[in-house]
Every structure is written in structure tokens, then in C-alpha cells.
N, CA, C and O atoms as a GROMACS GRO file, in nm:
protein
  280
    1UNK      N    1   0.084  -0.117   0.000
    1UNK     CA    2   0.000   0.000   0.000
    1UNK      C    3   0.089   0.124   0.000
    1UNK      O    4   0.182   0.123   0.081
    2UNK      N    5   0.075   0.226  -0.076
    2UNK     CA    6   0.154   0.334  -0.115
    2UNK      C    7   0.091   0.460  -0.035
    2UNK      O    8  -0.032   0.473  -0.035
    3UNK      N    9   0.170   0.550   0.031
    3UNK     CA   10   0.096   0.658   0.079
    3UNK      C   11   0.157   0.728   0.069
    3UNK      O   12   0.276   0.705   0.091
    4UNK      N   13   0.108   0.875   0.026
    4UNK     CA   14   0.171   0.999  -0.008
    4UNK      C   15   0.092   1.131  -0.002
    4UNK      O   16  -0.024   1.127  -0.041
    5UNK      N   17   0.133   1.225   0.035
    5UNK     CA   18   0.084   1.340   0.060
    5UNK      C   19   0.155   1.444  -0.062
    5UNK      O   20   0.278   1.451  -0.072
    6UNK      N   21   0.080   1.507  -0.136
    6UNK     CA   22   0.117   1.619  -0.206
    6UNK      C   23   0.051   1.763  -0.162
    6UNK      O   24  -0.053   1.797  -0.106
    7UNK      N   25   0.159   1.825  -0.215
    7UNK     CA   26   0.129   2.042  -0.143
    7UNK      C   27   0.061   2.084  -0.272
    7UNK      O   28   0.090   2.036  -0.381
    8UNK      N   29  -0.029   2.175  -0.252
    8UNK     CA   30  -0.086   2.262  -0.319
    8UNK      C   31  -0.102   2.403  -0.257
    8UNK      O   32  -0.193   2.454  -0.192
    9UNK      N   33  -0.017   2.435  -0.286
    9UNK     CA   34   0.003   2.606  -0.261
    9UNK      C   35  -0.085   2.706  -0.306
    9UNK      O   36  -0.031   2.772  -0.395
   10UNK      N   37  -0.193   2.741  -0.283
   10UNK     CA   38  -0.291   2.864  -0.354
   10UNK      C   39  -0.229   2.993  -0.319
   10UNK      O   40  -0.163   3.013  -0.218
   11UNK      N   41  -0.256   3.078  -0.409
   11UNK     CA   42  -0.303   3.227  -0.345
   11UNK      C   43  -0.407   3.272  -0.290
   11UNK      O   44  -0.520   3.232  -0.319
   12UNK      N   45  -0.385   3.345  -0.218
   12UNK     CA   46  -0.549   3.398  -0.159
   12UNK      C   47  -0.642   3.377  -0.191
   12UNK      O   48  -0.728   3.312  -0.131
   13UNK      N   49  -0.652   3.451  -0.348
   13UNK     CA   50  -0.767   3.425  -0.428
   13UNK      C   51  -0.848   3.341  -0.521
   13UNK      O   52  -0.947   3.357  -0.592
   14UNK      N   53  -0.729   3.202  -0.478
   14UNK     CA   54  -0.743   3.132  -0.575
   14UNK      C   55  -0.928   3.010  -0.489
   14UNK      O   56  -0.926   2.955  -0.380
   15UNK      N   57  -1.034   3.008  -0.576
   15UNK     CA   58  -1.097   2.949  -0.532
   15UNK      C   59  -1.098   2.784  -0.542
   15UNK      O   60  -1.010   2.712  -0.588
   16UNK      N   61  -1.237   2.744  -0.479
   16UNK     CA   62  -1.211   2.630  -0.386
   16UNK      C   63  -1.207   2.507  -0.570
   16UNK      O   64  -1.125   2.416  -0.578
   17UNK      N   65  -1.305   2.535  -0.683
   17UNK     CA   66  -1.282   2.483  -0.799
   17UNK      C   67  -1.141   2.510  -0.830
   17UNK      O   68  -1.098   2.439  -0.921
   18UNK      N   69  -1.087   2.563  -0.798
   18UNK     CA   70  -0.938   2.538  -0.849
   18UNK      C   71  -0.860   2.437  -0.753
   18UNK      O   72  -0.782   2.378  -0.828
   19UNK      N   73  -0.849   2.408  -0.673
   19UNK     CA   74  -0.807   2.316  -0.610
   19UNK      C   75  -0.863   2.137  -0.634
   19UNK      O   76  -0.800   2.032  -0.640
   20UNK      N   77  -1.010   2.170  -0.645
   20UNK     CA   78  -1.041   2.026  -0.710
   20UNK      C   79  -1.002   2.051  -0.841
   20UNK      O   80  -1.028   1.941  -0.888
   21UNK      N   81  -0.953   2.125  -0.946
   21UNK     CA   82  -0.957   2.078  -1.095
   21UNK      C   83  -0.800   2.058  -1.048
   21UNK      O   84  -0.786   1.940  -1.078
   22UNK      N   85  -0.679   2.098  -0.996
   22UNK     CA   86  -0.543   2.057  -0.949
   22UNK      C   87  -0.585   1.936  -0.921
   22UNK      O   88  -0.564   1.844  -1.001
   23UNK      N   89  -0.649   1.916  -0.808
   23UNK     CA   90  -0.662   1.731  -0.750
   23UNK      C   91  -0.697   1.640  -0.870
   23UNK      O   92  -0.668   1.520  -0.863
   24UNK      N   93  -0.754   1.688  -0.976
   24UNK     CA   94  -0.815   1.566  -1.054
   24UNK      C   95  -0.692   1.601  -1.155
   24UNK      O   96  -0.616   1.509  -1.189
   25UNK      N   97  -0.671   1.738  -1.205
   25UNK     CA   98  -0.578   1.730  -1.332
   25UNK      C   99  -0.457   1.626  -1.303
   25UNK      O  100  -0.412   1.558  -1.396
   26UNK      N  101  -0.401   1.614  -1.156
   26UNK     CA  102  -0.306   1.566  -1.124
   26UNK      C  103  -0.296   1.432  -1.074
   26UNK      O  104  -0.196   1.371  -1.036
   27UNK      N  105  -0.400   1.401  -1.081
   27UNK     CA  106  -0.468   1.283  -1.028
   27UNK      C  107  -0.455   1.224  -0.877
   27UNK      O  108  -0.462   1.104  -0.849
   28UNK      N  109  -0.434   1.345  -0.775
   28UNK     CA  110  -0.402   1.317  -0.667
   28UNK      C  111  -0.558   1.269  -0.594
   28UNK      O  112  -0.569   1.232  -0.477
   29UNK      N  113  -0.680   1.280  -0.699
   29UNK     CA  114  -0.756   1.215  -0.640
   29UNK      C  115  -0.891   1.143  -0.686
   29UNK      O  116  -0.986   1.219  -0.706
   30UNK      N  117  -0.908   1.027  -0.702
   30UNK     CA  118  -0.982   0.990  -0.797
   30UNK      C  119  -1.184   1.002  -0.785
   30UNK      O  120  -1.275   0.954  -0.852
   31UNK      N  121  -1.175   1.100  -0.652
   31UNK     CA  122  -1.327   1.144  -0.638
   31UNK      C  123  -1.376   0.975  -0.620
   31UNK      O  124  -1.496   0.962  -0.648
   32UNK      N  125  -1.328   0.883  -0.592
   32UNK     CA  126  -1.413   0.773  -0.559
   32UNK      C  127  -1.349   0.732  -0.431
   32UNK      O  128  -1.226   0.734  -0.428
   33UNK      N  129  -1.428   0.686  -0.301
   33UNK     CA  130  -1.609   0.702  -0.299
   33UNK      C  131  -1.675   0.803  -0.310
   33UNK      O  132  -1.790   0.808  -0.354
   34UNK      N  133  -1.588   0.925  -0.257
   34UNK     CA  134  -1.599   1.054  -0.258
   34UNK      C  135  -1.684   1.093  -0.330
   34UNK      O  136  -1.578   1.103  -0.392
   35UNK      N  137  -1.776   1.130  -0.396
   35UNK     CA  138  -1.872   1.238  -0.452
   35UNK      C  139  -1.797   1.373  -0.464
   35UNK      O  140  -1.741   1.433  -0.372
   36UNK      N  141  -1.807   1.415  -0.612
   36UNK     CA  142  -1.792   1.569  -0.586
   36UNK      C  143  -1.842   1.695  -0.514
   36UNK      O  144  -1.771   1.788  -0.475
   37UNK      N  145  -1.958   1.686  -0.502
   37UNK     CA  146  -2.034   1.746  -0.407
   37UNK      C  147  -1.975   1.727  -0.206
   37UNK      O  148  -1.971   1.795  -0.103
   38UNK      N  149  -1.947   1.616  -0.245
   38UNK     CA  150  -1.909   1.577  -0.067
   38UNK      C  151  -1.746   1.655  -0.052
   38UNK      O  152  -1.711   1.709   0.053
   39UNK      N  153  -1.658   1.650  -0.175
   39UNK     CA  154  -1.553   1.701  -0.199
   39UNK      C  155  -1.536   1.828  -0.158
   39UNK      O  156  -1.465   1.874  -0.068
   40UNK      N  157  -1.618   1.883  -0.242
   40UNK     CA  158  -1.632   2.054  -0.200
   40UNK      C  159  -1.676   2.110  -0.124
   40UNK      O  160  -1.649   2.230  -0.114
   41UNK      N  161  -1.775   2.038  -0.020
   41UNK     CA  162  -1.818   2.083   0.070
   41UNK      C  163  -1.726   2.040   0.177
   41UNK      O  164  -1.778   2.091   0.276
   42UNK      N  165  -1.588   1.956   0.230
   42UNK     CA  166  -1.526   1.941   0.268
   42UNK      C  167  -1.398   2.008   0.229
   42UNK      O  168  -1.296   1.974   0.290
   43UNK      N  169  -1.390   2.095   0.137
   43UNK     CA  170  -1.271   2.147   0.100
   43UNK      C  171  -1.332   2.295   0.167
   43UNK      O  172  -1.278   2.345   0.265
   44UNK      N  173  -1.467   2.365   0.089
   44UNK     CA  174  -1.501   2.480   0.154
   44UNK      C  175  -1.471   2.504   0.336
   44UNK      O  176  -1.428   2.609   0.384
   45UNK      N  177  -1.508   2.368   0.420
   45UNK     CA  178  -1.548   2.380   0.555
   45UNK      C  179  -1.366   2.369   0.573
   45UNK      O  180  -1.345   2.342   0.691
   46UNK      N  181  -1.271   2.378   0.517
   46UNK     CA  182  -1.137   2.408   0.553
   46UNK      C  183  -1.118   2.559   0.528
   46UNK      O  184  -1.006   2.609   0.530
   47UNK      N  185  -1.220   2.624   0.506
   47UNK     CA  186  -1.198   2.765   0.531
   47UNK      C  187  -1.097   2.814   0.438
   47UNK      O  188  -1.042   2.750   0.349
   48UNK      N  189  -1.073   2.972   0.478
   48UNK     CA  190  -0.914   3.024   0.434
   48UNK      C  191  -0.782   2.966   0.458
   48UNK      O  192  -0.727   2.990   0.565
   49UNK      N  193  -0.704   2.864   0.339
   49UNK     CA  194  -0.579   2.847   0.378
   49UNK      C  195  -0.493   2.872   0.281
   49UNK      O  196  -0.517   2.924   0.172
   50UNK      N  197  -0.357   2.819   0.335
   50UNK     CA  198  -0.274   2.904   0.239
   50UNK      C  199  -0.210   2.772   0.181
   50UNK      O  200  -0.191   2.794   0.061
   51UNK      N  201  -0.170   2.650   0.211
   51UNK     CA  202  -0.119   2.510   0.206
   51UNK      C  203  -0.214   2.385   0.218
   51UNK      O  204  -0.227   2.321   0.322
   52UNK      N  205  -0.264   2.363   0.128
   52UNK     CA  206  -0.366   2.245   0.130
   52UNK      C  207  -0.287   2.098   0.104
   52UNK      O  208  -0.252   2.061  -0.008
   53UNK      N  209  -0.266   2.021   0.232
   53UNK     CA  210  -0.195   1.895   0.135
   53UNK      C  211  -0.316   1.793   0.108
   53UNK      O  212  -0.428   1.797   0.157
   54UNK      N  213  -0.265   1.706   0.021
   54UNK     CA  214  -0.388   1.612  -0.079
   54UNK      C  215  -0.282   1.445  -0.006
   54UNK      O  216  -0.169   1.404  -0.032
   55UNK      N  217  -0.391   1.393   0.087
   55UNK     CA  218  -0.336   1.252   0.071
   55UNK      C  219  -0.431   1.149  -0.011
   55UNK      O  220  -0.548   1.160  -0.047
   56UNK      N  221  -0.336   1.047  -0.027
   56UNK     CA  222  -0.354   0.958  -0.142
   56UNK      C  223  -0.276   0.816  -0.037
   56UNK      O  224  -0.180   0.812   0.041
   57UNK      N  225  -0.397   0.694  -0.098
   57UNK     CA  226  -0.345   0.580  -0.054
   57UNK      C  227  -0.354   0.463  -0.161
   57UNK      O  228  -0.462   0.404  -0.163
   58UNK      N  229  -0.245   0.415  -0.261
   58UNK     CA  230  -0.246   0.352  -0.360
   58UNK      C  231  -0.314   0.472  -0.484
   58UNK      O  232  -0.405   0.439  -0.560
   59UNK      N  233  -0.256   0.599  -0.485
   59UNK     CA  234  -0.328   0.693  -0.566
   59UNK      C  235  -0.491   0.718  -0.552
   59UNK      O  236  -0.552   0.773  -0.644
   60UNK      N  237  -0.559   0.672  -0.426
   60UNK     CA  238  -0.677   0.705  -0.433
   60UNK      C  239  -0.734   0.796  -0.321
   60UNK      O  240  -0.695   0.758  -0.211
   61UNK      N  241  -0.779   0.859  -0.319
   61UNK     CA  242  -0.760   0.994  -0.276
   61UNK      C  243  -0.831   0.954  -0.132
   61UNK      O  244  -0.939   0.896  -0.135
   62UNK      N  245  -0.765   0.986   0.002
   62UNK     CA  246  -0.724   0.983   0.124
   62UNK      C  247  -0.791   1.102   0.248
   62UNK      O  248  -0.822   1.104   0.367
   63UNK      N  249  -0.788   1.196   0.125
   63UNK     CA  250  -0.809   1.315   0.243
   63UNK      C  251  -0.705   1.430   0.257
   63UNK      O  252  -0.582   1.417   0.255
   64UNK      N  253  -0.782   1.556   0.273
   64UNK     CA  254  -0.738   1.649   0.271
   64UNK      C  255  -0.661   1.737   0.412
   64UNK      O  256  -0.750   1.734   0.498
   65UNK      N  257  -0.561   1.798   0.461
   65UNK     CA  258  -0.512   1.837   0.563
   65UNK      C  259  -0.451   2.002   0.495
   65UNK      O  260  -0.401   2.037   0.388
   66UNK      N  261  -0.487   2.068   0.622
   66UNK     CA  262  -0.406   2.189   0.554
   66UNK      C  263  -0.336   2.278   0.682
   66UNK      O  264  -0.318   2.238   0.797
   67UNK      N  265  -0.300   2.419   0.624
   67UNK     CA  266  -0.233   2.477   0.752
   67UNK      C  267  -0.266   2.655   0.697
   67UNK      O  268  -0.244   2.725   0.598
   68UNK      N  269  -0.335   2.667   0.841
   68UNK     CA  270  -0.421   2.818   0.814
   68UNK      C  271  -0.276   2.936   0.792
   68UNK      O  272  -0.162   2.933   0.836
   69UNK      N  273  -0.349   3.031   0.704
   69UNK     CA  274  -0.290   3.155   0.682
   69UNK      C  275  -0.231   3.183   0.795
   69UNK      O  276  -0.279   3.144   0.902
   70UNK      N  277  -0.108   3.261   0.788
   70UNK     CA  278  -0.078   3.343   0.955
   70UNK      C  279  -0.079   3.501   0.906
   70UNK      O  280  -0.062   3.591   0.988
   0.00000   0.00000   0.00000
């Protein structure tokens, strides 16, 4: 079983569809079981951040962790 965490660095302004079209362009996450809808509403409820990491277990997407603006 493979596990890995990748960084996604936004800017401020960058919104919460840009971070899922990074997760899928990159394939850090394959939205299964996940729902897109369940996606985004779990990416929104992480609020303002500045470092979103994307885990992945065998490339299938794991869950999101991040670290607030200072």
C-alpha cells in the first residue's frame, strides 16, 4: 500500500474549484467514494488556507489536511 501526501500552494484568491480541478488534473484524487459534491463541501469547511496537502493511498484519494494563513 503506497501513501503519499502532495502540497498545493494557492493564493489567496485562488478558489475552492481550483483546487479540485489541481486534485483531478493531477490525479491526486480519484473522487471515488468521494462524490464531488461531498468534496467541495469538505474542502469549503477548511476555510481560508494558504497550504492544502492532498493525501492519497495507492493513488486514491485519502483526504485532505491543511495549515491556516498566519
Amino acid at each position: 500500500m503506497g501513501f503519499s501526501i502532495r502540497e498545493a500552494i494557492l493564493d489567496d484568491a485562488a478558489p475552492i474549484s481550483e483546487l479540485i480541478n489541481l486534485c483531478v488534473v493531477n490525479k491526486w484524487t480519484t473522487l471515488c467514494p468521494v462524490t464531488v459534491e461531498e468534496e467541495v463541501k469538505y474542502i469549503e469547511e477548511l476555510g481560508d488556507r494558504e497550504v492544502v496537502f492532498v493525501a492519497t493511498v495507492d493513488d486514491v484519494f485519502a483526504g485532505f489536511a491543511s495549515i491556516s494563513q498566519v
